[in-house]
Coordinates of N, CA and C in Angstrom, one line a residue:
X1 N 2.9 -5.4 72.7 CA 4.2 -5.2 72.2 C 4.8 -6.3 71.7
X2 N 4.9 -7.4 72.3 CA 5.5 -8.5 72.0 C 5.0 -9.2 70.7
X3 N 3.7 -9.1 70.6 CA 2.9 -9.6 69.5 C 3.3 -8.8 68.1
X4 N 3.3 -7.6 68.3 CA 3.7 -6.6 67.2 C 5.2 -7.0 66.8
X5 N 6.1 -7.1 67.7 CA 7.6 -7.6 67.6 C 7.6 -9.0 66.6
X6 N 6.9 -10.0 67.2 CA 6.8 -11.2 66.5 C 6.2 -11.0 65.2
X7 N 5.3 -10.3 64.8 CA 4.6 -10.3 63.5 C 5.7 -9.6 62.6
X8 N 6.2 -8.5 63.2 CA 7.2 -7.6 62.4 C 8.3 -8.6 62.1
X9 N 9.0 -9.4 62.7 CA 10.0 -10.3 62.6 C 9.6 -11.4 61.7
X10 N 8.4 -12.1 61.6 CA 7.8 -13.0 60.9 C 7.4 -12.4 59.4
X11 N 7.0 -11.0 59.3 CA 6.7 -10.6 58.0 C 8.2 -10.3 57.4
X12 N 9.2 -9.7 58.1 CA 10.5 -9.3 57.6 C 11.0 -11.0 56.9
X13 N 10.9 -11.9 57.6 CA 11.3 -13.3 57.3 C 10.7 -13.8 56.0
X14 N 9.4 -13.6 56.2 CA 8.5 -14.2 54.9 C 9.1 -13.3 53.6
X15 N 9.2 -11.9 53.8 CA 9.5 -11.1 52.6 C 11.1 -11.5 52.1
X16 N 11.9 -11.8 53.1 CA 13.3 -12.0 52.7 C 13.4 -13.5 52.0
X17 N 12.4 -14.4 52.5 CA 12.1 -15.6 51.8 C 11.9 -15.6 50.5
X18 N 10.6 -14.8 50.2 CA 9.9 -14.4 48.9 C 11.0 -14.0 47.8
X19 N 11.8 -13.0 48.3 CA 12.9 -12.4 47.4 C 13.9 -13.7 47.1
X20 N 14.3 -14.4 47.9 CA 15.1 -15.4 47.8 C 14.5 -16.5 46.7
X21 N 13.3 -16.6 47.1 CA 12.8 -17.6 46.0 C 12.5 -17.1 44.6
X22 N 12.0 -15.9 44.6 CA 12.0 -15.2 43.2 C 13.4 -15.2 42.3
X23 N 14.3 -14.9 43.3 CA 15.8 -14.5 43.0 C 16.1 -16.0 42.2
X24 N 15.9 -17.0 43.0 CA 16.4 -18.4 42.6 C 15.4 -18.7 41.4
X25 N 14.1 -18.5 41.4 CA 13.4 -18.9 40.2 C 14.0 -18.0 39.0
X26 N 14.2 -16.8 39.2 CA 14.9 -15.9 38.0 C 16.0 -16.4 37.4
X27 N 17.0 -16.9 38.3 CA 18.3 -17.3 37.9 C 18.2 -18.7 37.3
X28 N 17.4 -19.6 37.8 CA 17.2 -21.0 37.2 C 16.5 -20.8 35.8
X29 N 15.6 -19.8 35.5 CA 14.7 -19.8 34.4 C 15.9 -19.0 33.3
X30 N 16.7 -18.2 33.9 CA 17.7 -17.5 32.9 C 18.7 -18.5 32.3
X31 N 19.1 -19.5 33.2 CA 20.0 -20.5 32.8 C 19.4 -21.5 31.9
X32 N 18.0 -21.8 32.2 CA 17.1 -22.8 31.4 C 17.2 -22.2 30.0
X33 N 16.6 -20.9 30.0 CA 16.4 -20.3 28.7 C 17.7 -20.2 28.1
X34 N 18.6 -19.9 28.6 CA 20.2 -19.9 27.8 C 20.4 -21.3 27.2
X35 N 20.5 -22.3 28.1 CA 20.6 -23.6 27.6 C 19.7 -24.0 26.4
X36 N 18.5 -23.7 26.4 CA 17.6 -24.0 25.3 C 17.8 -23.2 24.0
X37 N 18.3 -21.8 24.2 CA 18.9 -21.0 23.1 C 20.1 -21.6 22.5
X38 N 21.0 -22.2 23.4 CA 22.2 -22.6 22.9 C 22.0 -23.9 22.0
X39 N 21.0 -24.6 22.7 CA 20.7 -26.1 22.0 C 20.0 -25.7 20.6
X40 N 19.1 -24.8 20.5 CA 18.3 -24.3 19.2 C 19.3 -23.9 18.2
X41 N 20.3 -23.0 18.8 CA 21.3 -22.6 17.8 C 22.4 -23.6 17.2
X42 N 22.6 -24.6 18.1 CA 23.4 -25.7 17.4 C 22.6 -26.5 16.5
X43 N 21.5 -26.9 17.0 CA 20.5 -27.8 16.3 C 20.1 -27.2 14.9
X44 N 19.9 -25.9 14.9 CA 19.5 -25.1 13.8 C 20.4 -23.9 13.5
X45 N 21.5 -24.3 12.5 CA 22.4 -22.9 12.3 C 21.8 -21.9 11.8
X46 N 22.6 -20.7 11.7 CA 22.0 -19.4 11.1 C 21.2 -19.3 9.9
X47 N 21.6 -20.3 8.9 CA 21.3 -20.3 7.5 C 20.1 -21.2 7.2
X48 N 19.8 -22.1 8.2 CA 19.2 -23.3 8.0 C 17.9 -23.2 8.5
X49 N 16.6 -23.6 7.7 CA 15.6 -23.7 8.3 C 15.2 -25.1 8.7
X50 N 14.4 -25.4 9.4 CA 14.0 -27.0 9.7 C 13.9 -28.0 8.6
X51 N 13.5 -27.4 7.5 CA 13.2 -28.6 6.4 C 14.1 -28.2 5.3
X52 N 15.2 -27.8 5.5 CA 16.1 -27.2 4.4 C 16.9 -28.6 3.8
X53 N 16.6 -28.6 2.5 CA 17.1 -29.8 1.7 C 18.6 -29.7 1.6
X54 N 19.4 -30.6 1.6 CA 21.0 -30.5 1.2 C 21.3 -29.8 0.0
X55 N 22.4 -29.1 0.3 CA 22.8 -28.1 -0.9 C 22.0 -27.0 -1.1
X56 N 21.1 -26.9 -0.5 CA 20.2 -25.5 -0.3 C 20.7 -24.5 0.5
X57 N 20.5 -23.4 0.2 CA 20.9 -22.1 1.3 C 19.8 -22.0 2.3
X58 N 18.5 -21.7 2.0 CA 17.4 -21.8 2.9 C 17.5 -20.7 3.9
X59 N 17.9 -19.5 3.2 CA 18.0 -18.2 4.1 C 17.4 -17.1 3.3
X60 N 17.3 -16.0 4.0 CA 16.7 -14.9 3.1 C 17.6 -13.5 3.2
X61 N 18.4 -13.1 2.2 CA 19.1 -12.0 2.3 C 18.1 -10.7 2.1
X62 N 18.6 -9.6 2.8 CA 17.5 -8.4 3.1 C 18.2 -7.3 2.2
X63 N 17.2 -6.4 1.5 CA 17.5 -5.3 0.9 C 17.3 -4.1 2.1
X64 N 18.3 -3.3 2.2 CA 18.1 -2.2 3.0 C 17.3 -1.0 2.5
X65 N 16.0 -1.0 2.5 CA 15.3 -0.2 1.9 C 15.4 1.4 2.3
X66 N 16.0 1.6 3.5 CA 16.2 2.8 4.0 C 17.4 3.5 3.2
X67 N 18.4 2.6 2.9 CA 19.7 3.4 2.3 C 19.8 3.0 0.8
X68 N 18.7 2.2 0.3 CA 18.8 1.9 -1.2 C 17.9 3.1 -2.1
X69 N 18.2 3.1 -3.2 CA 17.7 4.1 -4.0 C 17.0 3.4 -5.4
X70 N 15.8 4.0 -5.7 CA 15.2 3.6 -7.1 C 14.8 5.1 -7.6
X71 N 15.4 5.7 -8.5 CA 15.0 6.9 -9.1 C 14.8 7.2 -10.5
X72 N 14.3 8.3 -10.7 CA 14.3 8.7 -12.2 C 15.7 9.6 -12.3
X73 N 16.3 9.3 -13.4 CA 17.6 9.8 -13.7 C 17.7 10.4 -15.2
X74 N 18.2 11.6 -15.2 CA 18.4 12.2 -16.6 C 17.3 12.0 -17.5
X75 N 16.1 12.6 -17.0 CA 14.8 12.6 -17.8 C 14.2 11.2 -18.1
X76 N 15.0 10.5 -19.0 CA 14.3 9.1 -19.5 C 14.9 7.9 -18.9
X77 N 15.4 8.0 -17.9 CA 16.4 6.8 -17.4 C 16.0 6.6 -15.8
X78 N 16.2 5.5 -15.5 CA 16.0 4.9 -14.1 C 17.5 4.4 -13.5
X79 N 17.5 4.9 -12.3 CA 18.7 4.5 -11.8 C 18.6 3.6 -10.1
X80 N 19.2 2.6 -10.2 CA 18.9 1.8 -8.8 C 20.3 1.8 -8.1
X81 N 20.2 1.8 -6.8 CA 21.5 1.8 -6.1 C 21.0 0.8 -4.9
X82 N 21.4 -0.3 -4.8 CA 20.8 -1.2 -3.8 C 22.0 -1.5 -2.8
X83 N 21.6 -1.4 -1.5 CA 22.4 -1.9 -0.3 C 21.7 -3.0 0.3
X84 N 22.5 -4.2 0.4 CA 21.7 -5.3 1.0 C 22.8 -5.9 2.0
X85 N 22.1 -6.8 2.9 CA 22.9 -7.7 3.8 C 22.4 -9.1 3.7
X86 N 23.2 -9.8 4.5 CA 22.9 -11.3 4.4 C 21.7 -11.8 5.2
X87 N 21.0 -10.9 5.9 CA 19.8 -11.2 6.4 C 20.1 -12.2 7.4
X88 N 19.4 -13.6 7.2 CA 19.7 -14.8 8.1 C 20.8 -15.7 7.5
X89 N 21.3 -15.3 6.1 CA 22.4 -16.0 5.4 C 23.7 -16.0 6.0
X90 N 24.3 -17.0 6.0 CA 25.9 -16.8 6.6 C 26.7 -16.3 5.5
X91 N 27.6 -15.3 5.9 CA 28.4 -14.7 4.9 C 29.3 -15.6 4.0
X92 N 29.5 -16.9 4.3 CA 30.2 -17.7 3.5 C 29.4 -18.5 2.7
X93 N 28.0 -18.3 2.8 CA 27.1 -18.8 1.5 C 27.4 -18.2 0.3
X94 N 27.2 -19.0 -0.7 CA 27.6 -18.7 -2.3 C 26.2 -18.9 -2.9
X95 N 25.8 -17.9 -3.7 CA 24.6 -18.0 -4.6 C 23.5 -17.1 -4.3
X96 N 23.4 -15.9 -4.7 CA 22.5 -14.9 -4.7 C 22.2 -14.4 -6.1
X97 N 20.9 -13.7 -6.3 CA 20.6 -13.2 -7.5 C 19.7 -12.0 -7.3
X98 N 20.0 -10.9 -8.2 CA 19.4 -9.9 -8.3 C 18.4 -9.9 -9.5
X99 N 17.1 -9.8 -9.2 CA 16.1 -9.5 -10.5 C 15.6 -8.3 -10.5
X100 N 15.8 -7.4 -11.6 CA 15.2 -6.1 -11.7 C 14.2 -6.0 -13.0
X101 N 13.0 -5.6 -12.6 CA 11.9 -5.5 -13.6 C 11.5 -4.0 -13.7
X102 N 11.8 -3.4 -14.7 CA 11.9 -2.1 -15.1 C 10.5 -1.4 -15.1
X103 N 9.5 -2.1 -15.5 CA 8.2 -1.6 -15.4 C 7.9 -1.5 -16.8
X104 N 8.6 -1.5 -17.7 CA 8.3 -1.6 -19.2 C 8.4 -2.8 -20.1
X105 N 8.4 -3.7 -19.4 CA 8.3 -5.1 -20.0 C 9.9 -5.6 -20.1
X106 N 10.9 -4.9 -19.7 CA 12.3 -5.4 -19.8 C 12.7 -5.7 -18.4
X107 N 13.6 -6.7 -18.3 CA 14.1 -7.2 -17.0 C 15.4 -7.7 -17.2
X108 N 16.2 -7.6 -15.9 CA 17.6 -7.9 -15.8 C 17.8 -8.9 -14.7
X109 N 18.6 -9.8 -14.9 CA 18.9 -10.7 -13.9 C 20.4 -10.8 -13.8
X110 N 20.8 -10.8 -12.5 CA 22.5 -10.9 -12.2 C 22.6 -11.8 -11.1
X111 N 23.4 -13.0 -11.4 CA 23.7 -13.9 -10.3 C 25.1 -13.4 -9.8
X112 N 25.0 -13.7 -8.3 CA 26.3 -13.3 -7.6 C 26.7 -14.3 -6.6
X113 N 28.0 -14.4 -6.3 CA 28.4 -15.4 -5.5 C 28.4 -14.9 -4.1
X114 N 28.4 -13.4 -3.7 CA 28.3 -13.0 -2.3 C 27.3 -11.7 -2.7
X115 N 26.8 -11.2 -1.4 CA 26.3 -10.0 -1.6 C 27.0 -8.6 -1.5
X116 N 26.8 -7.6 -2.1 CA 27.5 -6.3 -2.0 C 26.5 -5.4 -2.6
X117 N 26.9 -4.2 -2.6 CA 26.3 -3.0 -3.3 C 25.9 -3.2 -4.7
X118 N 24.7 -2.8 -5.2 CA 24.5 -3.4 -6.6 C 23.9 -2.1 -7.3
X119 N 24.4 -1.8 -8.5 CA 23.9 -0.6 -9.3 C 23.5 -1.0 -10.6
X120 N 22.5 -0.2 -11.3 CA 22.1 -0.4 -12.6 C 21.3 0.8 -13.0
X121 N 21.3 1.0 -14.4 CA 20.7 2.1 -15.1 C 19.8 1.5 -16.3
X122 N 18.7 2.1 -16.5 CA 18.0 1.7 -17.6 C 17.4 2.9 -18.5
X123 N 17.2 2.7 -19.6 CA 16.8 3.8 -20.5 C 15.2 3.4 -21.1
X124 N 14.4 4.4 -20.8 CA 13.0 4.2 -21.3 C 12.9 4.7 -22.8
X125 N 11.9 4.1 -23.5 CA 11.8 4.4 -24.8 C 10.8 5.8 -25.0
X126 N 9.8 5.8 -24.0 CA 8.8 6.7 -23.7 C 8.6 7.3 -22.7
X127 N 8.2 8.5 -22.2 CA 7.8 9.0 -21.1 C 6.6 8.2 -20.3
X128 N 6.5 8.3 -19.0 CA 5.3 7.6 -18.2 C 5.7 7.3 -17.0
X129 N 4.8 6.7 -16.2 CA 5.0 6.3 -15.0 C 5.4 4.8 -15.0
X130 N 6.6 4.3 -14.2 CA 6.9 3.0 -14.4 C 7.2 2.5 -12.8
X131 N 6.9 1.2 -12.6 CA 7.2 0.7 -11.3 C 8.4 -0.2 -11.6
X132 N 9.3 0.0 -10.8 CA 10.5 -0.4 -10.6 C 10.7 -1.5 -9.6
X133 N 10.8 -2.8 -9.7 CA 10.9 -3.7 -8.8 C 12.2 -4.4 -8.5
X134 N 12.9 -4.3 -7.6 CA 14.4 -5.2 -7.3 C 14.0 -6.2 -6.1
X135 N 14.5 -7.4 -6.8 CA 14.4 -8.4 -5.6 C 15.8 -9.1 -5.7
X136 N 16.1 -9.5 -4.5 CA 17.3 -10.1 -4.0 C 17.0 -11.7 -3.4
X137 N 17.4 -12.4 -4.1 CA 17.1 -13.9 -3.5 C 18.3 -14.7 -3.2
X138 N 18.4 -15.8 -2.3 CA 19.1 -16.7 -2.2 C 19.0 -17.7 -3.1
X139 N 19.9 -18.0 -4.2 CA 19.7 -18.8 -5.1 C 20.9 -19.4 -5.8
X140 N 21.0 -20.8 -5.8 CA 22.0 -21.7 -6.4 C 21.4 -22.0 -7.8
X141 N 22.2 -21.5 -9.0 CA 21.8 -22.0 -10.2 C 22.2 -23.3 -10.7
X142 N 21.3 -23.8 -11.7 CA 21.7 -25.1 -12.2 C 20.7 -26.2 -11.9
X143 N 20.6 -27.3 -12.5 CA 19.8 -28.4 -12.3 C 20.0 -28.9 -10.9
X144 N 21.4 -29.1 -10.6 CA 21.5 -29.8 -9.2 C 20.8 -29.1 -8.1
X145 N 20.4 -27.9 -8.2 CA 19.8 -27.2 -7.2 C 18.3 -26.7 -7.7
X146 N 17.7 -27.5 -8.4 CA 16.6 -27.1 -8.9 C 15.5 -27.4 -7.9
X147 N 15.7 -28.3 -7.0 CA 14.8 -28.8 -5.7 C 14.8 -27.6 -4.6
X148 N 15.8 -26.5 -4.6 CA 15.9 -25.7 -3.7 C 15.0 -24.5 -3.8
X149 N 14.1 -24.1 -2.8 CA 13.3 -23.0 -3.0 C 14.0 -21.7 -2.7
X150 N 14.0 -20.5 -3.6 CA 14.6 -19.4 -3.3 C 13.8 -18.6 -2.2
X151 N 14.4 -17.7 -1.3 CA 13.8 -16.9 -0.3 C 14.2 -15.5 -0.7
X152 N 13.4 -14.6 -1.0 CA 13.7 -13.3 -1.4 C 13.1 -12.0 -0.7
X153 N 13.9 -10.9 -0.9 CA 13.3 -9.8 -0.4 C 13.1 -8.8 -1.6
X154 N 12.2 -7.8 -1.6 CA 11.8 -7.0 -2.7 C 11.8 -5.6 -2.2
X155 N 12.3 -4.6 -3.2 CA 11.9 -3.1 -3.0 C 11.4 -2.6 -4.3
X156 N 10.3 -1.8 -4.2 CA 9.5 -1.5 -5.3 C 9.5 0.2 -5.3
X157 N 9.6 1.0 -6.3 CA 9.2 2.3 -6.3 C 8.8 2.7 -7.8
X158 N 7.6 3.4 -7.8 CA 7.1 4.2 -8.9 C 7.9 5.4 -9.3
X159 N 8.5 5.5 -10.6 CA 9.2 6.7 -11.0 C 8.2 7.4 -12.2
X160 N 8.6 8.7 -12.4 CA 8.0 9.3 -13.5 C 9.0 9.8 -14.6
X161 N 8.9 9.1 -15.7 CA 10.0 9.3 -16.7 C 9.5 10.5 -17.6
X162 N 10.2 11.6 -17.7 CA 9.9 12.6 -18.7 C 10.7 12.4 -19.9
X163 N 9.9 13.4 -20.9 CA 10.5 13.2 -22.2 C 11.9 13.9 -22.3

């Protein structure tokens, strides 16, 4: 009986210590992970990659493909309505560009200072299937930023233009 009581007490003590050690390790690990996260966040701001040249955006805006539309419109036209967000770009960043390729050799480019909803319509000369590509890029125009690399997201849809 005494041996059973001693074993029971020792077992409970060991279980208690193990829980304390595990809790300590978890709390310590959480603090270390949080400190590492903060250090990385300050060393690497939201819109900067490690090798971002001065003056460049080095971020990728995102087209919301679930809520954006590329569609055939009024028989011989295409209509796009694009919803986008800043992705990993900062809302104060300036310099974005939409490129639209209508699939018939015609293209359109729109330079923007900030990101917002974007709409455009295109008229086709003849019926057929056309693939419409819409690309949104972080882009600062001009020779001063020629060394900057654009980062882009794209949405594509094939439409059937009727006579």
